[in-house]
mmCIF file of C-alpha atoms in Angstrom:
data_model
loop_
_atom_site.group_PDB
_atom_site.id
_atom_site.type_symbol
_atom_site.label_atom_id
_atom_site.label_comp_id
_atom_site.label_asym_id
_atom_site.label_seq_id
_atom_site.Cartn_x
_atom_site.Cartn_y
_atom_site.Cartn_z
ATOM 1 C CA UNK H 1 111.687 -12.769 29.702
ATOM 2 C CA UNK H 2 110.862 -9.308 29.286
ATOM 3 C CA UNK H 3 110.088 -9.963 25.229
ATOM 4 C CA UNK H 4 107.669 -12.684 26.669
ATOM 5 C CA UNK H 5 105.729 -10.243 28.270
ATOM 6 C CA UNK H 6 105.565 -7.825 25.839
ATOM 7 C CA UNK H 7 104.246 -10.556 23.013
ATOM 8 C CA UNK H 8 101.742 -12.039 25.720
ATOM 9 C CA UNK H 9 100.247 -8.630 26.135
ATOM 10 C CA UNK H 10 100.290 -7.884 22.206
ATOM 11 C CA UNK H 11 98.483 -11.460 21.620
ATOM 12 C CA UNK H 12 95.767 -10.087 24.191
ATOM 13 C CA UNK H 13 95.441 -6.962 22.731
ATOM 14 C CA UNK H 14 94.414 -8.786 19.500
ATOM 15 C CA UNK H 15 92.199 -11.359 21.171
ATOM 16 C CA UNK H 16 90.357 -8.370 22.613
ATOM 17 C CA UNK H 17 90.501 -6.238 19.438
ATOM 18 C CA UNK H 18 88.712 -9.722 17.853
ATOM 19 C CA UNK H 19 86.206 -9.894 19.785
ATOM 20 C CA UNK H 20 84.955 -6.559 19.757
ATOM 21 C CA UNK H 21 84.916 -6.795 15.938
ATOM 22 C CA UNK H 22 82.920 -10.130 16.338
ATOM 23 C CA UNK H 23 80.896 -8.899 19.205
ATOM 24 C CA UNK H 24 80.091 -5.725 16.951
ATOM 25 C CA UNK H 25 79.432 -7.922 13.880
ATOM 26 C CA UNK H 26 76.990 -9.992 15.555
ATOM 27 C CA UNK H 27 75.150 -6.719 16.731
ATOM 28 C CA UNK H 28 74.674 -5.454 13.634
ATOM 29 C CA UNK H 29 73.293 -8.814 12.387
ATOM 30 C CA UNK H 30 70.917 -8.695 15.208
ATOM 31 C CA UNK H 31 69.793 -4.929 14.189
ATOM 32 C CA UNK H 32 69.348 -6.268 10.790
ATOM 33 C CA UNK H 33 67.499 -8.985 11.971
ATOM 34 C CA UNK H 34 65.293 -6.467 13.670
ATOM 35 C CA UNK H 35 64.679 -4.483 10.679
ATOM 36 C CA UNK H 36 63.949 -7.733 8.752
ATOM 37 C CA UNK H 37 61.303 -8.773 11.439
ATOM 38 C CA UNK H 38 59.862 -4.977 11.548
ATOM 39 C CA UNK H 39 59.033 -4.935 7.489
ATOM 40 C CA UNK H 40 57.584 -8.249 7.487
ATOM 41 C CA UNK H 41 55.603 -8.074 10.312
ATOM 42 C CA UNK H 42 54.265 -4.372 9.252
ATOM 43 C CA UNK H 43 54.802 -3.005 12.475
ATOM 44 C CA UNK H 44 56.360 -0.013 11.398
ATOM 45 C CA UNK H 45 56.205 2.364 8.490
ATOM 46 C CA UNK H 46 59.892 1.554 7.149
ATOM 47 C CA UNK H 47 61.275 3.230 3.680
ATOM 48 C CA UNK H 48 61.250 1.014 0.786
ATOM 49 C CA UNK H 49 64.703 -0.599 0.567
ATOM 50 C CA UNK H 50 66.110 0.799 3.341
ATOM 51 C CA UNK H 51 68.801 -0.818 4.800
ATOM 52 C CA UNK H 52 69.182 1.338 7.806
ATOM 53 C CA UNK H 53 68.497 -0.883 10.869
ATOM 54 C CA UNK H 54 67.369 2.166 13.280
ATOM 55 C CA UNK H 55 64.445 2.477 11.080
ATOM 56 C CA UNK H 56 63.359 -0.243 12.983
ATOM 57 C CA UNK H 57 63.979 0.924 16.590
ATOM 58 C CA UNK H 58 61.871 3.653 18.122
ATOM 59 C CA UNK H 59 62.708 6.883 18.179
ATOM 60 C CA UNK H 60 64.033 8.843 21.218
ATOM 61 C CA UNK H 61 61.304 11.023 22.681
ATOM 62 C CA UNK H 62 61.650 14.710 22.819
ATOM 63 C CA UNK H 63 61.449 14.519 26.333
ATOM 64 C CA UNK H 64 64.397 12.154 26.887
ATOM 65 C CA UNK H 65 67.148 13.202 28.833
ATOM 66 C CA UNK H 66 70.486 13.424 28.020
ATOM 67 C CA UNK H 67 71.145 10.198 29.801
ATOM 68 C CA UNK H 68 68.541 8.038 27.973
ATOM 69 C CA UNK H 69 70.087 10.055 24.321
ATOM 70 C CA UNK H 70 73.778 9.005 25.284
ATOM 71 C CA UNK H 71 72.875 5.417 26.246
ATOM 72 C CA UNK H 72 71.313 5.139 22.646
ATOM 73 C CA UNK H 73 74.359 6.866 20.655
ATOM 74 C CA UNK H 74 76.383 4.187 22.841
ATOM 75 C CA UNK H 75 74.287 1.412 21.965
ATOM 76 C CA UNK H 76 74.815 1.334 18.436
ATOM 77 C CA UNK H 77 78.870 1.439 18.710
ATOM 78 C CA UNK H 78 79.321 -0.679 21.796
ATOM 79 C CA UNK H 79 77.283 -3.975 22.136
ATOM 80 C CA UNK H 80 75.327 -5.349 24.754
ATOM 81 C CA UNK H 81 76.238 -7.693 27.070
ATOM 82 C CA UNK H 82 73.264 -9.912 25.247
ATOM 83 C CA UNK H 83 76.101 -9.756 22.631
ATOM 84 C CA UNK H 84 79.092 -10.438 24.628
ATOM 85 C CA UNK H 85 77.653 -12.971 26.327
ATOM 86 C CA UNK H 86 76.638 -15.004 23.074
ATOM 87 C CA UNK H 87 77.320 -18.898 22.913
ATOM 88 C CA UNK H 88 79.722 -17.693 19.966
ATOM 89 C CA UNK H 89 82.025 -15.364 21.360
ATOM 90 C CA UNK H 90 82.194 -15.646 25.211
ATOM 91 C CA UNK H 91 83.251 -19.419 25.436
ATOM 92 C CA UNK H 92 86.081 -18.805 22.707
ATOM 93 C CA UNK H 93 87.417 -15.558 23.273
ATOM 94 C CA UNK H 94 87.084 -16.307 27.067
ATOM 95 C CA UNK H 95 89.130 -19.476 26.919
ATOM 96 C CA UNK H 96 91.443 -17.803 24.409
ATOM 97 C CA UNK H 97 91.991 -14.672 27.079
ATOM 98 C CA UNK H 98 92.258 -16.916 30.348
ATOM 99 C CA UNK H 99 95.280 -19.085 28.117
ATOM 100 C CA UNK H 100 96.589 -15.785 27.299
ATOM 101 C CA UNK H 101 96.286 -14.815 31.250
ATOM 102 C CA UNK H 102 97.819 -17.533 32.291
ATOM 103 C CA UNK H 103 100.817 -17.264 29.836
ATOM 104 C CA UNK H 104 101.329 -13.896 30.793
ATOM 105 C CA UNK H 105 101.289 -14.746 34.748
ATOM 106 C CA UNK H 106 103.803 -17.325 33.951
ATOM 107 C CA UNK H 107 106.139 -15.170 31.981
ATOM 108 C CA UNK H 108 105.761 -12.464 35.124
ATOM 109 C CA UNK H 109 106.847 -15.230 37.537
ATOM 110 C CA UNK H 110 109.927 -17.244 35.887
#
């Protein structure tokens, strides 16, 4: 029984890892769409052939505090809630997490 708990936790960790990878991919895809829209509309000067999606973002003002700077840096690495709650992330991985937690609880009880 001890092994089934460890295997269940390993499975839950794998689900969380793949959920993060999928959410990060979706975040990156949205950033490239934002870059495309910026270039297509011509709302901001973007260097030719640039594939840096941060070119579409407003620059951080010099007067910005450290909290805003930290939030911007974290936002480049960790997807926002709108990404996590996307129809392609939350229902699929949420169901897998619920099943995994249920299996873990059953392994603990028995």
